[in-house]
Coordinates of C-alpha atoms in Angstrom, one line a residue:
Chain A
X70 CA -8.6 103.0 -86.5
X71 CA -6.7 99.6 -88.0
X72 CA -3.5 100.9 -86.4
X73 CA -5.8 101.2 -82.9
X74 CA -7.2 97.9 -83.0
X75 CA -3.7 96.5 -83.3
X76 CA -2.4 98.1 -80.1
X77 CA -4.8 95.5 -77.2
X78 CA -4.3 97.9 -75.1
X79 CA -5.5 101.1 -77.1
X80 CA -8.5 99.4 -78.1
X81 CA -9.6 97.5 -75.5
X82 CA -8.5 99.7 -72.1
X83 CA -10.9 102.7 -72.5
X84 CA -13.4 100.4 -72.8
X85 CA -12.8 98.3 -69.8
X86 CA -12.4 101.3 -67.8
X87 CA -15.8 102.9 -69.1
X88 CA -17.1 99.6 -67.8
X89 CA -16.1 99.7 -64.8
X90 CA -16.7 103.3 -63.9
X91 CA -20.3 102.9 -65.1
X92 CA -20.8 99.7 -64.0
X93 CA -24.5 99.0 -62.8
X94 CA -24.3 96.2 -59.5
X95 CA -25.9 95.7 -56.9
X96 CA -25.9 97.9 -54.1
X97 CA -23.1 97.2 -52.0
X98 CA -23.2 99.3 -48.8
X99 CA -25.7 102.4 -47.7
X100 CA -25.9 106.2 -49.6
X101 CA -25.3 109.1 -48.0
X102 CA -29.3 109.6 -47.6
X103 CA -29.5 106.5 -45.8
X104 CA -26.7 107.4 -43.6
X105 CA -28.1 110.2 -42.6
X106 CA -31.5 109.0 -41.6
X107 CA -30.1 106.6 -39.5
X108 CA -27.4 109.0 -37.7
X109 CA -30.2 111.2 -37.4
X110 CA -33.0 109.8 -37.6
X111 CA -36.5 112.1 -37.8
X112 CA -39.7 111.6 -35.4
X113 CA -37.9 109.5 -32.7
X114 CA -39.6 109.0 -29.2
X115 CA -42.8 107.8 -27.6
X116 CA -46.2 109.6 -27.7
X117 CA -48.3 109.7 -24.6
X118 CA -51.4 110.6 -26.3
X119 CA -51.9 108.6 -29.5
X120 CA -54.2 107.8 -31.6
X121 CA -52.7 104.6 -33.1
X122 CA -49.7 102.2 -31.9
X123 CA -48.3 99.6 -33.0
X124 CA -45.5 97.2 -32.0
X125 CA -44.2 95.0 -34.7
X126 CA -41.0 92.2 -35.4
X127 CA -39.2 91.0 -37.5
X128 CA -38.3 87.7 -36.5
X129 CA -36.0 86.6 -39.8
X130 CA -34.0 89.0 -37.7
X131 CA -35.1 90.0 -34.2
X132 CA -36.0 93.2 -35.4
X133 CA -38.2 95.1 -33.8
X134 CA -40.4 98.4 -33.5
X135 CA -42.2 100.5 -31.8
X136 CA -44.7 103.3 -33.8
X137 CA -47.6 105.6 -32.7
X138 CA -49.9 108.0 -34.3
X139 CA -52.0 111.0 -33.6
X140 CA -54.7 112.0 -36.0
X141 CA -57.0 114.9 -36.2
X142 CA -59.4 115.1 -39.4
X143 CA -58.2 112.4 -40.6
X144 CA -54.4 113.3 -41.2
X145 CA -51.3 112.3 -39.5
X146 CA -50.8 115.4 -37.4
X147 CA -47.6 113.1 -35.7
X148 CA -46.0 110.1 -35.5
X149 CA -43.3 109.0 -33.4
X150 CA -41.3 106.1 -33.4
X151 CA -38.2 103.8 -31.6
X152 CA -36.8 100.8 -32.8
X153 CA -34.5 97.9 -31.9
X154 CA -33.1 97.1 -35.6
X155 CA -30.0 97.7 -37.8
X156 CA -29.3 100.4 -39.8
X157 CA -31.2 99.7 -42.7
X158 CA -34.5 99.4 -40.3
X159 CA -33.7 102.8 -38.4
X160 CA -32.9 104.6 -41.7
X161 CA -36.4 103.4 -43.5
X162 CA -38.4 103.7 -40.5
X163 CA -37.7 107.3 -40.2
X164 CA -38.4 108.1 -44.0
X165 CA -41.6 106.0 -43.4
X166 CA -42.5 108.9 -41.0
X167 CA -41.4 111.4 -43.5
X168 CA -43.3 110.2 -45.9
X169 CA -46.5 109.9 -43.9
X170 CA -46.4 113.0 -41.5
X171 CA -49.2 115.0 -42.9
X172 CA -50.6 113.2 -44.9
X173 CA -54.0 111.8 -45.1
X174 CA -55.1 108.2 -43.5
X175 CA -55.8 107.2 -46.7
X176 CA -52.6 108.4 -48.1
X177 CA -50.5 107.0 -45.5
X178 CA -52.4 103.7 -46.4
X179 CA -51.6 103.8 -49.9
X180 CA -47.7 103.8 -48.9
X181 CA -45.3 100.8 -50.0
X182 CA -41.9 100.1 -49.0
X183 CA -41.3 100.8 -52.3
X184 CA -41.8 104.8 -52.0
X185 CA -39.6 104.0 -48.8
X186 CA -36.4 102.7 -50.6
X187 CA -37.0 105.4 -53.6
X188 CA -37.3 108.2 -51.0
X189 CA -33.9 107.0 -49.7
X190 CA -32.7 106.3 -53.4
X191 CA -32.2 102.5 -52.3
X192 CA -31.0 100.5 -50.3
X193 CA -28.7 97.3 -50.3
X194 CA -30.8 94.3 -51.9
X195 CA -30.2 92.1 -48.8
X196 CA -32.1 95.4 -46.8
X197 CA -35.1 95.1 -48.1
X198 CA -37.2 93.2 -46.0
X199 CA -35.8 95.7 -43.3
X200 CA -37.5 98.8 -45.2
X201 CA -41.3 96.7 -44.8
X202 CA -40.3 97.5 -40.6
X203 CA -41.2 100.8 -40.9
X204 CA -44.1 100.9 -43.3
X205 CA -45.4 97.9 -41.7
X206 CA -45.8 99.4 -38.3
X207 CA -47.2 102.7 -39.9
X208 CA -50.3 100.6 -41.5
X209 CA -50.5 98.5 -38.2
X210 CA -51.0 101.7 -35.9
X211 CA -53.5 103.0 -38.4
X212 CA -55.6 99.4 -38.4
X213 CA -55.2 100.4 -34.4
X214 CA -56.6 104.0 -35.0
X215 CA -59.3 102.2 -37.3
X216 CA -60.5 99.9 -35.0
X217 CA -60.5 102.6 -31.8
X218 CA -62.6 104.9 -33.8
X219 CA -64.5 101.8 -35.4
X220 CA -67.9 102.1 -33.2
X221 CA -67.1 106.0 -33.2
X222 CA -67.4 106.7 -36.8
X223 CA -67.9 103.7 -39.1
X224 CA -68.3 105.6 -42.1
X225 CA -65.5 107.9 -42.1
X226 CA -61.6 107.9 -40.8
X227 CA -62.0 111.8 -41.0
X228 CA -64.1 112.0 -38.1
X229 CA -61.8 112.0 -34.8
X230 CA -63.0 110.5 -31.6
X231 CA -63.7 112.9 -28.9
Chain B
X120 CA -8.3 103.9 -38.5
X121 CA -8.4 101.5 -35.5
X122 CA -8.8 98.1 -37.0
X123 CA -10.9 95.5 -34.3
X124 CA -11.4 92.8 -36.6
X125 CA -8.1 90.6 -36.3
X126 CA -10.4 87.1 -36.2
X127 CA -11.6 87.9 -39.8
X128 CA -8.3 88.8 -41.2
X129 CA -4.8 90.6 -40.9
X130 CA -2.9 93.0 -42.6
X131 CA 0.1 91.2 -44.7
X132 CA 3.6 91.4 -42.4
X133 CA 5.8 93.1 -44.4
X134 CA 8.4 90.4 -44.2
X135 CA 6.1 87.6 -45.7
X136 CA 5.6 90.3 -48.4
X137 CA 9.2 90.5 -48.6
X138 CA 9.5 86.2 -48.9
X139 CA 6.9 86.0 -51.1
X140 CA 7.6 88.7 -54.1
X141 CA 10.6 86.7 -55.9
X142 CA 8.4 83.7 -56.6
X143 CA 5.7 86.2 -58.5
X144 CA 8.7 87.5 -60.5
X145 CA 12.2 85.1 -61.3
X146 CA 11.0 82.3 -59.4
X147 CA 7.5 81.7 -60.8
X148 CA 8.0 77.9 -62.0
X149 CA 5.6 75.3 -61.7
X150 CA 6.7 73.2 -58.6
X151 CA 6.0 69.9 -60.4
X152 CA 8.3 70.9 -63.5
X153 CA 11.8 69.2 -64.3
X154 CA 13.8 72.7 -64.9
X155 CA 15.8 75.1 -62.8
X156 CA 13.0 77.5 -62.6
X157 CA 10.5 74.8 -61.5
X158 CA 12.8 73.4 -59.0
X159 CA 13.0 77.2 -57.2
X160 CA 9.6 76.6 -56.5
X161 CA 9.5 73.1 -55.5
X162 CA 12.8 73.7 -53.1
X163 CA 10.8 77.2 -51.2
X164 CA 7.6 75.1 -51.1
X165 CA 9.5 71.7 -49.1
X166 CA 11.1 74.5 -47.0
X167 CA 8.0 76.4 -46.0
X168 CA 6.8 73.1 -45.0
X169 CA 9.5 72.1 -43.1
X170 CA 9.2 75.5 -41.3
X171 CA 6.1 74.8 -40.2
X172 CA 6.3 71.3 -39.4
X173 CA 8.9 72.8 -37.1
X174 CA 6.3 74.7 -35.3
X175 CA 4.2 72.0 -34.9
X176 CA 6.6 69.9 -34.0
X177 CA 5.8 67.7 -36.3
X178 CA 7.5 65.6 -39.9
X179 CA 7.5 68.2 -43.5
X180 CA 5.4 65.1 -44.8
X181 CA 2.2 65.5 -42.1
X182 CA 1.7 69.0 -43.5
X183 CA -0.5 69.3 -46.3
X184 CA -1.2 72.7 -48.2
X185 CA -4.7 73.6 -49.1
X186 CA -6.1 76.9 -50.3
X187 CA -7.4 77.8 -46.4
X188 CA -8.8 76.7 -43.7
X189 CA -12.3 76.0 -45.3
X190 CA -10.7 73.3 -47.9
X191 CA -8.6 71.7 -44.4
X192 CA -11.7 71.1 -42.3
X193 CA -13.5 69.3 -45.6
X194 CA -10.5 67.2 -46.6
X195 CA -10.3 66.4 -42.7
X196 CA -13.8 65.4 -42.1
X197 CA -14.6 64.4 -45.9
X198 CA -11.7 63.0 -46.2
X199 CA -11.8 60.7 -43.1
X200 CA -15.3 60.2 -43.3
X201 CA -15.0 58.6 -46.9
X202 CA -11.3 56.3 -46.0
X203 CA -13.3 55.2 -42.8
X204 CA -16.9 54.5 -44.4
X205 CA -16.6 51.0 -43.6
X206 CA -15.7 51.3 -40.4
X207 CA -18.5 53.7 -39.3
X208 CA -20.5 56.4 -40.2
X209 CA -20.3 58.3 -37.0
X210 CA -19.0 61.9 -36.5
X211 CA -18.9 64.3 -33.1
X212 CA -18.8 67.6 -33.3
X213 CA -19.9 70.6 -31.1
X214 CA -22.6 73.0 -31.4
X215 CA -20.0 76.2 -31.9
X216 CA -17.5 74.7 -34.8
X217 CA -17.2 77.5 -38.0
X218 CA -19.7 76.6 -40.3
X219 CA -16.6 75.4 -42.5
X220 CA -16.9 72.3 -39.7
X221 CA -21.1 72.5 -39.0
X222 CA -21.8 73.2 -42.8
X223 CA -19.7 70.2 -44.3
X224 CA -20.8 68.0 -41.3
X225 CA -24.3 68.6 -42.4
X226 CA -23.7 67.8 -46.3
X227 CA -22.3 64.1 -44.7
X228 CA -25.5 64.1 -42.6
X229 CA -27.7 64.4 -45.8
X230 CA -25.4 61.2 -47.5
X231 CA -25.8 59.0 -45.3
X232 CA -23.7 59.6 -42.1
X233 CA -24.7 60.5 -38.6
X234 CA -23.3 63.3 -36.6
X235 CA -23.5 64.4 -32.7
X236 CA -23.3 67.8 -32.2
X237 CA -22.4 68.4 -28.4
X238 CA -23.9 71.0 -26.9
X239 CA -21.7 73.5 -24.9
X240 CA -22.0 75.2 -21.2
X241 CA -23.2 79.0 -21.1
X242 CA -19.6 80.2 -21.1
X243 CA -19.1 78.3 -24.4
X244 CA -17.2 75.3 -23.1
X245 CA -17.2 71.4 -24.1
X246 CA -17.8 68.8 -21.5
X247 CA -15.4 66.4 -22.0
X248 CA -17.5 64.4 -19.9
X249 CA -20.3 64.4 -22.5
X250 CA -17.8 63.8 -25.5
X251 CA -17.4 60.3 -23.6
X252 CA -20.9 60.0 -23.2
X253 CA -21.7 60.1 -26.8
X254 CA -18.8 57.7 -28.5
X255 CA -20.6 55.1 -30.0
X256 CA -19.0 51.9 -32.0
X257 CA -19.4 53.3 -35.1
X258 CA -18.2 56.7 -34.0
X259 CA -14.9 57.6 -36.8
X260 CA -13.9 60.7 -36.2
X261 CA -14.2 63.6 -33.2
X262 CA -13.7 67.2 -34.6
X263 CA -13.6 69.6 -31.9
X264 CA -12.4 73.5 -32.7
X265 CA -9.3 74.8 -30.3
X266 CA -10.7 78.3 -29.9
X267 CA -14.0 79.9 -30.9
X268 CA -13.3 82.7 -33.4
X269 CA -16.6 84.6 -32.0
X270 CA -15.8 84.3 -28.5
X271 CA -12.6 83.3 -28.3
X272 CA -13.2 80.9 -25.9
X273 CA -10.4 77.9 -25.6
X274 CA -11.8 74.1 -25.3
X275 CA -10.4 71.9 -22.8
X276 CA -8.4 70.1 -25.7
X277 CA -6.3 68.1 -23.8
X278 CA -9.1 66.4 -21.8
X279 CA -11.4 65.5 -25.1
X280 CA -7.9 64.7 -27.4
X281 CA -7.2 62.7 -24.7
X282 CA -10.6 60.5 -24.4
X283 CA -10.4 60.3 -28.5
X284 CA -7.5 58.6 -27.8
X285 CA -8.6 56.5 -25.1
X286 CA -11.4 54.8 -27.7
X287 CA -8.9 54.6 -30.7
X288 CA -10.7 58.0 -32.6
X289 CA -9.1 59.8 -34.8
X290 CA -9.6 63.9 -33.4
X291 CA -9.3 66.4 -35.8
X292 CA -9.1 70.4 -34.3
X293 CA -9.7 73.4 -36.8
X294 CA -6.9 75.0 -34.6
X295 CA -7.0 78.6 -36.7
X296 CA -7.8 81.4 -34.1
X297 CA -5.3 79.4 -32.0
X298 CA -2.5 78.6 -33.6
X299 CA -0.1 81.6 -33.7
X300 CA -1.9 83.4 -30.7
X301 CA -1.6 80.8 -28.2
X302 CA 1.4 78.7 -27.3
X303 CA 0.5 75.2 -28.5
X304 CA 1.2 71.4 -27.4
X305 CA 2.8 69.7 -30.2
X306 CA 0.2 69.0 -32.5
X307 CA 1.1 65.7 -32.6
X308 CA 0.2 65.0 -28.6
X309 CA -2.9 66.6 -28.8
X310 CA -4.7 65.7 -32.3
X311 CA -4.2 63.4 -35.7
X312 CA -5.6 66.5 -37.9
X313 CA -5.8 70.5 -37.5
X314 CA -6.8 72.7 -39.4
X315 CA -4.6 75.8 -39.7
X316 CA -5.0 79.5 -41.4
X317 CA -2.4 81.6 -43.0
X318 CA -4.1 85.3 -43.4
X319 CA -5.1 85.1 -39.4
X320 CA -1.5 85.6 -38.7
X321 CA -0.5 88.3 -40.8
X322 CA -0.2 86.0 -44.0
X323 CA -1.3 86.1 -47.1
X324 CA -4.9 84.6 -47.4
X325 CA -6.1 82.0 -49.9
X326 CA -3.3 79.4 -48.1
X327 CA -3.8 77.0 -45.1
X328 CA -2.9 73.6 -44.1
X329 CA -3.6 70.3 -42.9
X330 CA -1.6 68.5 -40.6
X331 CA -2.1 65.1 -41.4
X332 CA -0.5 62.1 -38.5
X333 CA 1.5 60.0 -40.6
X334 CA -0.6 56.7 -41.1
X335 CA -3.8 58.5 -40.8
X336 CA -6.6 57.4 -43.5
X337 CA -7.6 59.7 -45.5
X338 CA -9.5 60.1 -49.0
X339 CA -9.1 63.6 -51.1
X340 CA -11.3 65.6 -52.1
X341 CA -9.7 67.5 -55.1
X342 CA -8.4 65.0 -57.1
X343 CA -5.5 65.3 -60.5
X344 CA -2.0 65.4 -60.1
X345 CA 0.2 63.9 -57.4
X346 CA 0.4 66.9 -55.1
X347 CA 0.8 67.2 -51.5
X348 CA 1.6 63.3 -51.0
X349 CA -1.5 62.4 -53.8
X350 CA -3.9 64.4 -50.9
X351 CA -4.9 67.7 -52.4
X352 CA -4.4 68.0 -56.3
X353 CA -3.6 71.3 -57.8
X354 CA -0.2 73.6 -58.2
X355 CA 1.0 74.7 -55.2
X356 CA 0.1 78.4 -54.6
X357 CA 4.0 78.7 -54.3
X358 CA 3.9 82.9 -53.3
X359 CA 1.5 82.6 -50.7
X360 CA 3.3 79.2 -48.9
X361 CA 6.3 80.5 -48.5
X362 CA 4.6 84.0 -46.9
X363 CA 2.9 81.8 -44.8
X364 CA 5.8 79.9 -43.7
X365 CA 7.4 83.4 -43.2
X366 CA 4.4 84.8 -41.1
X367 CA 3.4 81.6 -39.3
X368 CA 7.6 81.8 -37.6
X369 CA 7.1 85.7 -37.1
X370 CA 3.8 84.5 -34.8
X371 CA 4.5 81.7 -33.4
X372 CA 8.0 83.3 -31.9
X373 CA 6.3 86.3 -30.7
X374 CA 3.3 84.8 -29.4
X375 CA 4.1 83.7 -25.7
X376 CA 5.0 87.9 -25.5
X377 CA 2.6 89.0 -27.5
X378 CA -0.3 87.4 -26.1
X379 CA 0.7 88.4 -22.6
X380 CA 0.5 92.3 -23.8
X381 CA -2.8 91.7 -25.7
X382 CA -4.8 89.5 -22.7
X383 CA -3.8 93.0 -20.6
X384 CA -5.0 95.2 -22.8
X385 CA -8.3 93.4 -23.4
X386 CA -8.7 92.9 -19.5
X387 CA -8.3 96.4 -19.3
X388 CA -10.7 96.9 -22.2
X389 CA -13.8 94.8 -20.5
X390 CA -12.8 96.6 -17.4
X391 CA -13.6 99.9 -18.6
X392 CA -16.5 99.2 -20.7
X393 CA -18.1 97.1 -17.7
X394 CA -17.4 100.5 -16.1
X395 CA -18.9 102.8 -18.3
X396 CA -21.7 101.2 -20.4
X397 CA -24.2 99.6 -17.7
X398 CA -26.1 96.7 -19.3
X399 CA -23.4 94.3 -20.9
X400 CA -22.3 91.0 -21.3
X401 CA -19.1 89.6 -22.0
X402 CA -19.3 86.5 -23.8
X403 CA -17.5 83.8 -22.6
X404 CA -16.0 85.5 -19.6
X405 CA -15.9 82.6 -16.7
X406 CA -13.7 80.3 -19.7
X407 CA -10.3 80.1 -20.9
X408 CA -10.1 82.9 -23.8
X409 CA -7.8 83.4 -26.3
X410 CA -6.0 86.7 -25.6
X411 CA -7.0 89.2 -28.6
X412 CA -10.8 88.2 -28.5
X413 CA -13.7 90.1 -27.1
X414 CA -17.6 89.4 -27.7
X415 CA -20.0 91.6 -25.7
X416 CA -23.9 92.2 -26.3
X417 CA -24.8 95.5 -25.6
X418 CA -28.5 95.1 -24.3
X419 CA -31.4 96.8 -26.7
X420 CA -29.4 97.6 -29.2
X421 CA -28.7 96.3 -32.4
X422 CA -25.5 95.0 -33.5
X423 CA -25.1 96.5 -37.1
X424 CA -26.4 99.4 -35.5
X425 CA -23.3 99.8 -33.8
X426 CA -20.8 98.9 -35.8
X427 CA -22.1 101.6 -38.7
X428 CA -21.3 104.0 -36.1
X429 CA -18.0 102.7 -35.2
X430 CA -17.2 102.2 -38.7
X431 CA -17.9 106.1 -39.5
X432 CA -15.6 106.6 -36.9
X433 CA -13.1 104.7 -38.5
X434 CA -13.4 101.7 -36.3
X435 CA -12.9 98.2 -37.4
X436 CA -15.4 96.1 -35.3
X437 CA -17.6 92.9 -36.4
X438 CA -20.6 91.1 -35.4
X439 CA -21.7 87.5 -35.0
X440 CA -23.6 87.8 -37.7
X441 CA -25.5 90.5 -39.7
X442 CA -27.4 90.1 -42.6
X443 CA -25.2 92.5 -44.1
X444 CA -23.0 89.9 -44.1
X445 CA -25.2 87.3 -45.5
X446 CA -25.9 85.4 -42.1
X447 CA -29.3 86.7 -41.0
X448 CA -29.8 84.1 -38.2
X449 CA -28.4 85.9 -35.0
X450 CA -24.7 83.7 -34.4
X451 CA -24.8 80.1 -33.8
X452 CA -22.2 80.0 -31.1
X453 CA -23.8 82.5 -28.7
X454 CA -27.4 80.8 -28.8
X455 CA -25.5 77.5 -28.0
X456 CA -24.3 79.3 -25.6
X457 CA -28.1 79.9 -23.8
X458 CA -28.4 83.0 -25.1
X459 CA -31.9 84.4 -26.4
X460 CA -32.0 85.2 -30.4
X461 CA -32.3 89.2 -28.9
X462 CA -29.2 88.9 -27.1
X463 CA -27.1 87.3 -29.7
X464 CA -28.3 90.2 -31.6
X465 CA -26.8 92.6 -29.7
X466 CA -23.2 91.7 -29.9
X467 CA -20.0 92.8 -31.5
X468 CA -16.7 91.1 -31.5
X469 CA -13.5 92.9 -30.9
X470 CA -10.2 91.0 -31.9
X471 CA -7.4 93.1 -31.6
X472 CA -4.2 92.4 -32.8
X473 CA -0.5 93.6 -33.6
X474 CA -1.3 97.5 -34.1
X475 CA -3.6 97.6 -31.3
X476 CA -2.5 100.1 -28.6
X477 CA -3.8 101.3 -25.3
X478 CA -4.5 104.6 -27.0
X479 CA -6.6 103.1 -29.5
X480 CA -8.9 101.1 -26.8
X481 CA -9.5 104.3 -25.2
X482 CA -10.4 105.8 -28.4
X483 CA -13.0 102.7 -28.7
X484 CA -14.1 102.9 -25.4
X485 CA -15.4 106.4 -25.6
X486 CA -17.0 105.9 -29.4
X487 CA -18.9 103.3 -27.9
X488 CA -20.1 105.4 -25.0
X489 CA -21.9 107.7 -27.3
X490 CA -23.1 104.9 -29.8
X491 CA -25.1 103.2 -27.2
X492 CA -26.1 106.1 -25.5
X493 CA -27.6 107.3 -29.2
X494 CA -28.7 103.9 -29.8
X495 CA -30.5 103.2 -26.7
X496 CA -31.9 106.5 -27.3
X497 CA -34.0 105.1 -30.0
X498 CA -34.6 101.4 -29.1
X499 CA -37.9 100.3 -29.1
X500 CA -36.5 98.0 -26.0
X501 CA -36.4 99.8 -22.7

């Protein structure tokens, strides 16, 4: 060990190098998850027959999207969405619908960009206020469903309009 | 891998590799020091500046070495603004300078100093009408870029040097896309100060210059030693001013040539793309361009969007701006331009450059086809 610590580089260059293989930064560019959902992105299109839609921006950006909703018994049978963003807003927007497809109204509401960006296991820090496109729009198409059916069913999002 | 992105940077020319390597290794010495090894240095760095004085046209003594183009626009418009404070506080500038021009213009704005930025036309050109229009008494210095890196688009440099002139105003021209890609007037005909940019021209980056009119005023920013005529302290980042020298002649004597074969090919380009992709604009088409640059907005669709595709491709493109790239405000220079914030978002700039073939444009061409068809696919924007 005293004849190691004589010899800089013996003692110091396995260290550096464990550094820098495990180093911890910031994320730098998009994962392979991320990639994917925006080469191929899930639940993209329009819906003719919706239950909820909503059409938000992003104007730090010009971002913007479009996202509708059918719901029968209260859960989110469908969802469909298109969207004019980058690839960070694509990729969360279609995890968004991932995440939220079948599940309950009250479920979907309960969703944060947060479960977005873990879903995707993260995404560049200077991406984040693209991943609150995509979960904004969901719980702006549900406030849409909820005010359709308000004077319908007051009490309850389970019951569905007729 | 097709690399599109020749405005942002270059690869090294392996000759200005070649120039630069001995002053790493035997020739390391401090330019400023009394020995042998010192001397090297001193002797490559008074050549490479004679070299490119040469270009220019210009005396060794008017070129002064900074670390890039950023550091030669704020000694120019620092350093003029501090030597002429007395004299007036007033600046011109235009609405599609780099932000190393906008940015340090601003910074004098906030101490004290007044600026006019001139607005441009929608194909991204200065009136040089309007640059008369807006010299005032106290106006010190005019700083008006030679070509837009974005766009590419050339300003009628002549006409506004020429109207400086005329009212006894010192013009300064960050002349970076230009120089080396166009064939220039002497700088000393059409400007007191340019900026210039080694690693745009196949040089080594982290080295640029200022050419300096002998008898202009001027205040430094960094100050210490006696460097660069007392101008800009600091050793003299020997290596990379001699592979500038090196790659700033390889340029310049291929550029008449060279920028012939690369305004055809990006003709050809815009041709084919107006062709094939219906909804897009070409930025800056009705001006003067420089040869290598082309900016186009494909409608409804985003421009990160694209270049992610391109880039798994293995294409080399930019943007504007993209927050990726720490700019989140869609690019200056196209909404000076009249375009909406939508539109500016919807552009990529292709800058080609020594490798670029025929071959590889068809290449582009086609990736793009599919991107935006994909793309447009999915845009919330019919």
């Amino acid at each position: 060990m005293k004849n190691d610590m004589h010899d800089w580089k013996k003692a110091y260059a396995p260290a550096a190098q464990q550094e820098f293989e495990e180093h911890q930064g910031p994320v730098l560019f998009y994962n392979e998850t991320v990639i994917d959902h925006f080469t191929n992105p899930r639940n993209v299109g329009e819906m003719a027959d919706a239950d909820g839609y909503a059409l938000i921006g992003d104007p730090s950006c010009g971002d913007q999207m479009k996202l509708w909703i059918k719901v029968e018994q209260g859960i989110l049978v469908d969802i469909k969405f298109k969207s004019f963003g980058c690839p960070g807003a694509i990729a969360t927007s279609s995890m968004a619908t991932v995440l939220a497809k079948g599940k309950s109204i009250s479920e979907a509401k309960k969703l944060t960009d947060d479960d977005v960006i873990r879903a995707l296991g993260g995404i560049p820090e200077n991406k984040a206020h693209c991943s609150l496109m995509g979960v904004g729009a969901l719980h702006a198409a549900i406030r849409d469903y909820e005010q359709r059916h308000a004077n319908v069913s007051p009490e309850s999002d389970s019951e569905h309009a007729p | 891998m097709i690399y599109l992105d020749h405005n942002a940077t270059t690869p090294l020319h392996p000759r200005a590799l070649e120039a630069m390597l001995p002053f790493f290794e035997k020739s390391f010495g401090n330019p400023s020091s009394y020995h042998r090894i010192g001397r090297q240095a001193r002797t490559a760095v008074e050549q490479s500046r004679t070299r490119i004085a040469q270009l220019l046209g210009c005396d060794a003594p008017e070129i002064i070495f900074t670390s890039g183009a950023t550091e030669a626009d704020n000694l120019a418009i620092r350093g003029i603004a501090q030597a002429l404070r007395s004299r007036g506080t007033h600046i011109i500038t235009s609405t599609v300078e780099h932000h190393a021009v906008l940015k340090t213009c601003q910074a004098l704005e906030a101490a004290g100093w007044h600026v006019t930025y001139l607005p441009v036309d929608r194909a991204g050109r200065v009136d040089p009408a309007d640059l008369e229009k807006n010299i005032r008494a106290d106006t010190i210095l005019i700083s008006i870029m030679y070509a837009n890196n974005e766009t590419g688009v050339v300003q009628p440099l002549a006409d506004l040097s020429t109207i400086a002139r005329r009212h006894g105003i010192l013009f300064h021209t960050d002349a970076v896309q230009a120089f080396g890609k166009l064939p220039l007037p002497r700088a000393p005909q059409i400007c007191d100060l340019m900026s210039l940019s080694s690693h745009k021209i196949y040089g080594p980056k982290g080295i640029g210059a200022l050419y300096v009119k002998k008898g202009t005023p001027l205040t430094p920013v960094l100050t210490g030693g006696h460097h660069e005529f007392g101008l800009r302290a600091g050793t003299e980042n020997v290596p990379a001013i001699v592979g500038f020298a090196t790659a700033a002649e390889i340029a310049w004597n291929s550029c008449t040539q060279e920028s012939v074969r690369l305004a055809g090919l990006r003709d050809r380009f815009e041709e084919q793309l107006l062709a094939s992709i219906p909804e897009i604009i070409i930025h800056g088409k009705a001006a003067h361009r420089l040869p290598n640059t082309s900016s186009i907005s494909f409608l409804s669709v985003e421009s990160e969007s694209i270049l992610l595709h391109l880039d798994l491709m293995g294409i080399c493109a930019s943007a504007g701006s993209a927050c990726t790239t720490g700019e989140p405000e869609p690019s200056h220079v196209l909404r000076a331009m009249g375009c909406t914030p939508q539109v500016a978002q919807t552009s990529v700039r292709f800058s080609f450059g020594r490798e670029t073939s025929e071959g590889d444009l068809d290449t582009v061409i086609k990736a793009l086809e599919t991107t935006i068809r994909k793309l447009r696919g999915i845009s919330s924007i019919a």
